[in-house]
XYZ file of C-alpha atoms in Angstrom:
510
model
C 0.000 0.000 0.000
C 1.458 3.338 -1.082
C 0.660 6.480 0.905
C 2.146 9.947 1.026
C 3.801 9.833 4.466
C 3.799 7.793 7.675
C 6.426 9.476 9.863
C 8.387 12.717 9.569
C 11.084 14.468 11.573
C 9.431 17.662 12.784
C 11.924 19.608 14.931
C 15.176 19.415 16.879
C 16.682 21.014 19.944
C 20.233 20.808 21.228
C 22.656 21.385 24.045
C 25.213 23.795 22.599
C 27.364 24.527 25.634
C 30.484 22.937 27.033
C 34.203 23.566 26.723
C 36.228 22.947 23.582
C 39.277 20.796 24.309
C 42.152 20.353 21.891
C 44.583 17.459 21.702
C 47.203 19.102 23.913
C 45.510 17.791 27.063
C 46.438 14.219 26.030
C 50.099 14.901 25.247
C 52.874 14.021 27.689
C 50.540 11.842 29.746
C 52.384 8.603 29.052
C 49.580 7.374 26.775
C 50.252 5.071 23.833
C 48.198 3.794 20.949
C 48.545 0.124 20.044
C 51.968 -0.600 18.625
C 53.590 1.605 21.298
C 52.853 4.738 19.273
C 53.020 7.790 21.577
C 49.862 9.883 21.828
C 50.535 13.329 20.362
C 48.492 15.908 18.510
C 49.843 14.533 15.247
C 49.182 10.852 15.997
C 45.657 11.623 17.230
C 44.801 13.376 13.979
C 46.500 10.679 11.913
C 44.730 7.772 13.625
C 41.349 9.215 14.614
C 40.862 12.508 12.801
C 39.901 14.416 15.962
C 41.342 17.911 16.422
C 39.048 19.108 19.212
C 36.146 17.746 21.211
C 33.464 19.203 23.496
C 33.418 18.474 27.243
C 30.270 19.078 29.286
C 30.286 20.471 32.818
C 29.692 17.989 35.604
C 26.848 20.026 37.111
C 24.562 20.024 34.034
C 22.269 17.317 32.734
C 22.770 18.025 29.061
C 19.914 15.742 27.958
C 17.492 17.949 29.862
C 19.090 21.035 28.284
C 18.597 19.621 24.795
C 14.941 18.780 25.430
C 14.343 22.188 26.986
C 15.774 23.809 23.853
C 13.456 21.711 21.678
C 10.440 22.785 23.740
C 11.406 26.466 23.718
C 12.340 26.749 20.034
C 9.617 24.589 18.475
C 5.887 25.041 18.249
C 5.016 21.673 19.744
C 1.724 20.740 21.352
C 3.203 18.731 24.209
C -0.145 17.078 24.970
C 0.198 15.189 21.650
C 3.380 13.408 22.784
C 2.755 9.668 23.080
C 6.293 8.203 23.167
C 9.482 9.517 24.799
C 12.713 7.589 24.186
C 16.075 8.083 25.852
C 18.630 6.829 23.317
C 21.904 6.393 25.147
C 24.783 4.137 26.138
C 26.395 5.411 29.317
C 24.243 8.533 29.539
C 25.283 11.065 32.151
C 26.116 8.799 35.099
C 27.338 5.221 34.705
C 26.204 4.379 38.251
C 22.610 5.556 37.689
C 20.341 2.474 37.701
C 18.068 4.212 35.198
C 16.025 4.610 33.263
C 17.981 7.707 32.271
C 14.973 9.209 30.455
C 13.400 9.908 33.844
C 15.165 13.291 34.119
C 14.203 14.822 30.740
C 10.709 13.344 31.052
C 10.049 15.547 34.075
C 9.943 18.495 31.649
C 7.036 16.798 29.826
C 5.194 14.730 32.409
C 2.539 17.329 33.291
C 1.621 17.757 29.609
C 1.626 14.088 28.575
C 1.454 11.956 31.746
C 0.307 8.860 29.829
C 3.206 8.876 27.353
C 5.197 5.656 27.084
C 8.698 6.579 28.293
C 11.728 4.303 28.205
C 15.448 4.102 27.596
C 16.612 2.340 24.458
C 19.980 0.586 24.575
C 21.274 -0.300 21.131
C 24.772 1.132 21.165
C 25.588 4.122 18.994
C 22.750 3.299 16.544
C 20.263 4.052 19.343
C 18.777 7.053 17.529
C 18.314 5.099 14.290
C 16.729 2.190 16.168
C 14.497 4.680 17.979
C 13.345 6.092 14.650
C 12.651 2.581 13.394
C 10.648 1.732 16.509
C 8.500 4.867 16.147
C 8.069 4.025 12.470
C 6.774 0.563 13.448
C 4.306 2.129 15.912
C 3.147 4.513 13.184
C 2.883 1.738 10.584
C 0.520 -0.205 12.827
C -1.824 2.502 14.097
C -0.562 2.505 17.676
C 0.598 6.019 16.892
C -2.005 7.947 14.918
C -2.024 10.990 12.689
C -0.830 14.014 14.645
C 0.807 12.039 17.464
C 4.297 13.167 18.467
C 7.294 11.143 19.633
C 10.486 12.466 21.194
C 13.967 10.940 21.074
C 16.458 12.407 23.542
C 20.063 11.424 22.907
C 22.555 12.264 25.638
C 26.116 11.077 26.186
C 28.179 12.833 28.854
C 31.213 10.585 28.838
C 33.458 13.063 30.658
C 31.001 13.380 33.527
C 30.342 9.634 33.553
C 34.076 8.804 33.431
C 33.177 5.956 31.119
C 36.754 4.768 30.438
C 39.829 4.197 32.585
C 42.048 7.297 32.810
C 44.811 5.680 30.721
C 42.449 4.366 28.014
C 42.979 6.063 24.652
C 39.234 5.690 24.039
C 38.925 8.923 26.046
C 40.622 10.697 23.135
C 37.903 9.708 20.660
C 34.779 10.891 22.437
C 33.091 14.210 23.049
C 29.982 14.984 25.068
C 26.736 15.922 23.356
C 22.950 15.914 23.595
C 20.114 16.501 21.155
C 16.359 16.013 21.182
C 14.304 15.230 18.076
C 10.531 15.402 17.643
C 8.850 13.136 15.091
C 5.248 13.376 13.912
C 3.069 10.488 12.766
C 1.341 11.526 9.546
C -1.269 8.794 9.011
C -3.664 6.665 11.024
C -3.150 3.142 9.734
C -4.774 -0.162 10.615
C -2.744 -3.332 10.070
C -4.409 -6.151 8.156
C -3.212 -9.699 8.804
C -3.191 -12.494 11.357
C -1.421 -11.953 14.669
C -0.826 -14.577 17.336
C 1.349 -14.914 20.420
C 2.519 -17.448 22.988
C 3.727 -16.499 26.460
C 5.855 -18.518 28.836
C 5.204 -18.899 32.501
C 6.870 -16.330 34.738
C 10.086 -17.965 35.926
C 13.032 -16.997 38.112
C 16.393 -17.310 36.404
C 19.607 -18.522 38.053
C 22.948 -16.715 38.187
C 23.627 -17.751 34.571
C 20.550 -15.809 33.539
C 21.705 -15.190 29.957
C 21.743 -18.931 29.249
C 18.493 -19.377 31.155
C 16.764 -16.686 29.143
C 18.135 -18.066 25.866
C 16.885 -21.562 26.747
C 13.453 -20.210 27.689
C 13.163 -18.445 24.331
C 14.272 -21.520 22.380
C 11.778 -23.712 24.250
C 9.003 -21.273 23.370
C 10.033 -20.689 19.752
C 10.887 -24.252 18.757
C 12.213 -24.252 15.189
C 11.048 -20.698 14.461
C 13.733 -18.380 13.042
C 13.600 -15.330 15.318
C 13.511 -11.985 13.503
C 14.129 -9.808 16.539
C 14.467 -9.704 20.319
C 13.373 -6.846 22.602
C 14.081 -7.093 26.336
C 12.744 -4.717 28.954
C 15.923 -4.894 31.023
C 15.307 -3.703 34.585
C 18.656 -4.883 36.014
C 19.886 -1.297 36.199
C 23.644 -1.843 35.761
C 25.933 -0.546 33.026
C 27.505 -3.989 32.561
C 24.065 -5.295 31.560
C 23.266 -2.585 29.021
C 26.650 -2.096 27.292
C 26.136 -3.998 25.120
C 22.397 -4.536 25.392
C 21.523 -7.690 27.299
C 19.413 -8.807 24.325
C 22.575 -8.988 22.235
C 24.223 -11.474 24.573
C 21.012 -13.511 24.742
C 20.819 -13.506 20.937
C 24.313 -14.960 20.664
C 23.743 -17.515 23.409
C 20.691 -18.700 21.480
C 22.835 -19.064 18.366
C 25.446 -21.078 20.274
C 22.790 -23.379 21.743
C 21.060 -23.808 18.398
C 24.300 -24.425 16.477
C 26.614 -26.304 18.878
C 28.702 -27.757 16.056
C 29.678 -24.325 14.743
C 30.384 -23.091 18.261
C 32.631 -26.100 18.896
C 34.555 -25.426 15.679
C 35.313 -21.881 16.867
C 33.493 -20.179 14.001
C 32.295 -17.361 16.249
C 35.846 -16.444 17.241
C 36.875 -15.869 13.601
C 35.619 -12.535 12.297
C 34.996 -13.389 8.643
C 33.335 -16.729 9.402
C 31.210 -15.314 12.207
C 30.005 -12.370 10.100
C 29.078 -14.638 7.194
C 27.300 -17.122 9.462
C 25.182 -14.423 11.095
C 24.335 -12.850 7.735
C 23.224 -16.192 6.301
C 21.718 -18.008 9.292
C 20.682 -15.468 11.938
C 19.502 -12.223 10.317
C 17.864 -10.656 13.351
C 18.051 -7.610 15.575
C 18.373 -7.391 19.366
C 18.137 -4.407 21.689
C 17.001 -3.482 25.204
C 14.575 -0.991 26.562
C 14.102 0.050 30.188
C 10.550 1.226 30.740
C 10.154 4.158 33.088
C 7.095 2.792 34.890
C 8.339 -0.832 34.836
C 5.392 -1.675 32.597
C 5.520 -5.455 32.140
C 3.687 -5.113 28.822
C 5.865 -2.386 27.273
C 8.261 -4.655 25.373
C 5.368 -6.871 24.240
C 3.498 -3.896 22.751
C 6.578 -2.808 20.860
C 7.276 -6.333 19.606
C 3.715 -6.710 18.354
C 4.095 -3.484 16.373
C 7.233 -4.868 14.690
C 5.303 -7.999 13.688
C 2.170 -6.194 12.474
C 4.279 -3.800 10.416
C 4.902 -6.689 8.048
C 8.646 -6.109 8.106
C 9.856 -8.432 10.882
C 8.477 -11.731 12.197
C 8.510 -13.513 14.542
C 9.654 -11.261 17.382
C 10.401 -12.213 20.972
C 9.744 -9.840 23.839
C 10.875 -10.365 27.420
C 10.356 -8.472 30.638
C 13.297 -9.099 32.960
C 12.826 -7.780 36.503
C 15.618 -6.776 38.853
C 15.027 -9.993 40.851
C 15.685 -12.078 37.691
C 12.065 -13.088 37.190
C 11.175 -13.087 33.514
C 8.213 -13.542 31.209
C 8.787 -14.253 27.511
C 6.351 -13.839 24.622
C 6.705 -15.027 21.032
C 4.852 -12.732 18.597
C 3.977 -14.075 15.142
C 2.312 -12.511 12.148
C 1.038 -13.652 8.752
C -0.089 -11.665 5.721
C 0.847 -8.251 7.115
C 2.217 -5.811 4.523
C 4.055 -2.576 5.342
C 2.754 0.699 3.985
C 5.099 2.177 1.384
C 5.279 5.927 2.046
C 6.567 8.246 -0.648
C 7.897 10.872 1.762
C 9.236 11.210 5.291
C 10.814 8.092 6.747
C 10.245 5.570 3.969
C 12.047 2.480 5.274
C 14.400 1.130 7.955
C 16.730 -1.804 8.534
C 18.404 -3.056 11.720
C 20.581 -6.115 12.273
C 22.625 -7.378 15.205
C 25.686 -9.612 15.213
C 25.805 -10.724 18.842
C 28.917 -12.806 18.173
C 30.836 -9.523 18.387
C 29.242 -8.344 21.654
C 32.590 -8.086 23.452
C 33.976 -5.554 20.956
C 32.426 -2.801 23.114
C 31.384 -3.692 26.623
C 31.401 -2.542 30.243
C 33.345 -4.491 32.829
C 33.853 -4.343 36.585
C 37.179 -3.294 38.075
C 36.884 -3.615 41.820
C 33.946 -1.471 42.883
C 34.032 0.559 39.663
C 32.913 -0.099 36.102
C 34.579 1.004 32.879
C 34.060 0.642 29.169
C 36.378 -1.582 27.173
C 36.721 -1.466 23.409
C 38.406 -3.716 20.857
C 39.342 -0.990 18.393
C 40.450 -3.398 15.664
C 37.260 -5.438 15.946
C 35.019 -2.362 15.859
C 36.959 -1.078 12.852
C 36.477 -4.373 10.994
C 32.769 -4.563 11.739
C 32.093 -0.939 10.846
C 33.890 -1.117 7.515
C 33.068 -4.677 6.400
C 29.416 -4.851 7.438
C 28.095 -1.866 5.496
C 27.922 -3.159 1.924
C 25.467 -6.024 2.392
C 23.353 -4.135 4.931
C 22.947 -0.976 2.857
C 22.548 -2.844 -0.415
C 19.573 -4.701 1.066
C 17.868 -1.556 2.341
C 18.431 0.373 -0.871
C 17.377 -2.415 -3.229
C 14.131 -2.973 -1.298
C 13.289 0.636 -2.130
C 14.473 0.570 -5.759
C 17.398 2.825 -4.908
C 21.158 2.694 -5.327
C 23.819 4.749 -3.609
C 23.800 7.043 -6.665
C 20.257 8.054 -5.689
C 21.343 9.207 -2.222
C 21.832 12.984 -2.008
C 23.198 12.941 1.541
C 24.702 10.136 3.627
C 24.710 10.689 7.397
C 27.260 8.145 8.626
C 28.196 7.428 12.221
C 31.587 8.930 13.042
C 33.255 6.475 15.382
C 36.678 7.210 13.924
C 37.181 9.193 10.732
C 39.497 6.566 9.256
C 36.567 4.119 9.180
C 34.550 6.251 6.793
C 36.757 6.187 3.646
C 37.288 2.445 4.102
C 33.537 1.889 4.530
C 32.930 3.829 1.323
C 35.556 1.728 -0.452
C 33.544 -1.372 0.418
C 30.209 0.166 -0.573
C 31.474 1.783 -3.796
C 33.586 -1.197 -4.933
C 32.685 -2.136 -8.498
C 31.776 1.374 -9.632
C 33.390 2.740 -12.760
C 36.557 4.819 -12.558
C 39.200 5.182 -9.888
C 37.857 3.917 -6.547
C 39.965 6.258 -4.406
C 38.790 9.287 -6.369
C 35.176 8.120 -6.106
C 35.539 7.810 -2.330
C 37.027 11.309 -2.091
C 34.243 12.842 -4.195
C 31.517 11.105 -2.204
C 33.047 12.195 1.105
C 33.415 15.806 0.000
C 30.158 16.257 -1.898
C 27.543 13.925 -0.381
C 28.469 13.710 3.303
C 28.954 16.041 6.255
C 31.475 15.703 9.091
C 32.093 17.172 12.529
C 34.168 14.480 14.278
C 37.266 16.637 13.842
C 35.619 19.407 15.903
C 33.283 17.596 18.336
C 34.783 14.104 18.612
C 32.734 10.940 18.373
C 29.544 11.913 20.190
C 28.218 8.358 20.203
C 24.421 8.007 19.859
C 24.070 11.753 19.382
C 26.029 12.157 16.133
C 23.071 10.887 14.066
C 21.064 13.864 15.313
C 23.894 16.405 15.511
C 25.077 16.157 11.903
C 21.814 17.173 10.148
C 21.116 19.707 12.918
C 24.499 21.388 12.423
C 24.128 21.281 8.646
C 20.813 23.145 8.680
C 21.947 25.799 11.170
C 25.162 26.528 9.274
C 27.551 25.297 11.958
C 29.681 23.128 9.634
C 32.734 24.436 7.786
C 34.847 23.029 4.924
C 38.023 21.358 6.144
C 40.479 18.556 5.438
C 40.753 15.418 7.569
C 43.482 12.832 6.989
C 43.966 14.199 3.471
C 40.260 14.111 2.531
C 38.233 17.235 1.806
C 35.043 17.390 3.911
C 31.986 19.653 4.039
C 32.699 20.958 0.538
C 29.099 21.008 -0.708
C 27.158 22.409 2.257
C 24.718 24.709 0.442
C 23.638 21.956 -1.935
C 23.371 19.367 0.842
C 20.930 21.613 2.716
C 18.592 20.944 -0.215
C 19.115 17.161 -0.176
C 15.897 15.265 -0.880
C 16.941 11.628 -0.363
C 18.947 11.039 2.826
C 20.424 7.810 4.172
C 21.202 7.541 7.906
C 23.602 4.704 8.802
C 25.044 3.924 12.225
C 27.037 1.147 13.832
C 27.936 0.454 17.450
C 27.989 -1.756 20.523
C 26.374 -5.109 20.119
C 27.476 -5.082 17.378
C 24.426 -3.447 15.809
C 23.937 -1.690 12.486
C 20.798 0.371 11.915
C 19.821 2.543 8.969
C 16.853 4.459 7.626
C 15.947 6.400 4.505
C 14.315 9.828 4.605
C 12.724 11.474 1.563
C 11.789 15.153 1.680
């Protein structure tokens, strides 16, 4: 079914404060990159592409500041807000049991007290996954014409002290926060056959990841799971970075394919990636509902099924005392609406075999992030081609049809190599094609703001439209060369990759 529009981005607000920090603060600190390369201004720019980054003050909740800016600068009827999502990883305090959306939501609660509010943990693609989730709710009539949804992205890694003091990961990241309002443009009613099966409520043992995986497999039987959403109420950073659902996804794969696990396939990058692409093909992420609504994850999972895009989906509500209830949601004969404008399609996939590439771990009484830079680099650059080709082909598009690519900026060096993979096979010199695409059909701010994690997917288009980006050169590549034309871009591809490992993308047509 083709309709004009289902979901559109309506307005944005941002935190625009903080202190700009250059690379000098990391020199002469005894820090080394891998290979015993000393950390200097030159080596930081050569390896990461960051010249400066923004640090937030410890006494400000920047997520609240971003939402306040959205409210004050946009003509929003706050009573129409039905969904409020906090898209984050660490957020503003790694010890906060969450949900972290509780603080920004206080600015809205009196106007929309019945809104569904929750954190969404899907690594750096959290904003993209949030957009997809709202799109599913709009596709299935849960959100109706005129309803508003808010996504607040906030990462205050300096305040949270996310990494050990001697970890060079500190060099990559900057703090940032944005809030985005989306409007549902149609009232749709799904047509098809929906069914569900729910397990008994059980209490898991200390090995709760295996217990949850076994419970799901018992319920699903031979069904190939299309997605897993867990309302994770455990309230600890080590259980949301990466999302608990990611670890459960991979444990299910190990239990279902013991022969491959025994052969060590999942410890070899190329083999593991190929196996997941061919045999798993599913997404996994966590939410943390603000009101501990035991039905929240189930309602979201049903929307994914009735959208006609994913099926079957498993939802689980995991309480802090390790009691859990699991539901398998199935759908037949549902067909997604095909909008011509706004958000026209989405795609999310998770490769839980790479969960340890970015994770939180205990060190005594503290907790810190740990990152396998080489593994993240491989996943970010090698996983794009198949993922994006699938999304584009389903919408009769190629990369040539994309006016603007908003790509997650984990490390600038990843982006040219990702483009090499995606553009391979095009006519002419590949290196020149990569340089042209980077300069003319992308925008960058990692060199000025650092990797701002979940928030970069919101920050880049926001900074483009307000004229905050400037032409520059990063690692020999010209960037931001075509800003005036890109402000008029009509077909935009958002692509992000992060902890899990998860890749999530969506297409916007204006």
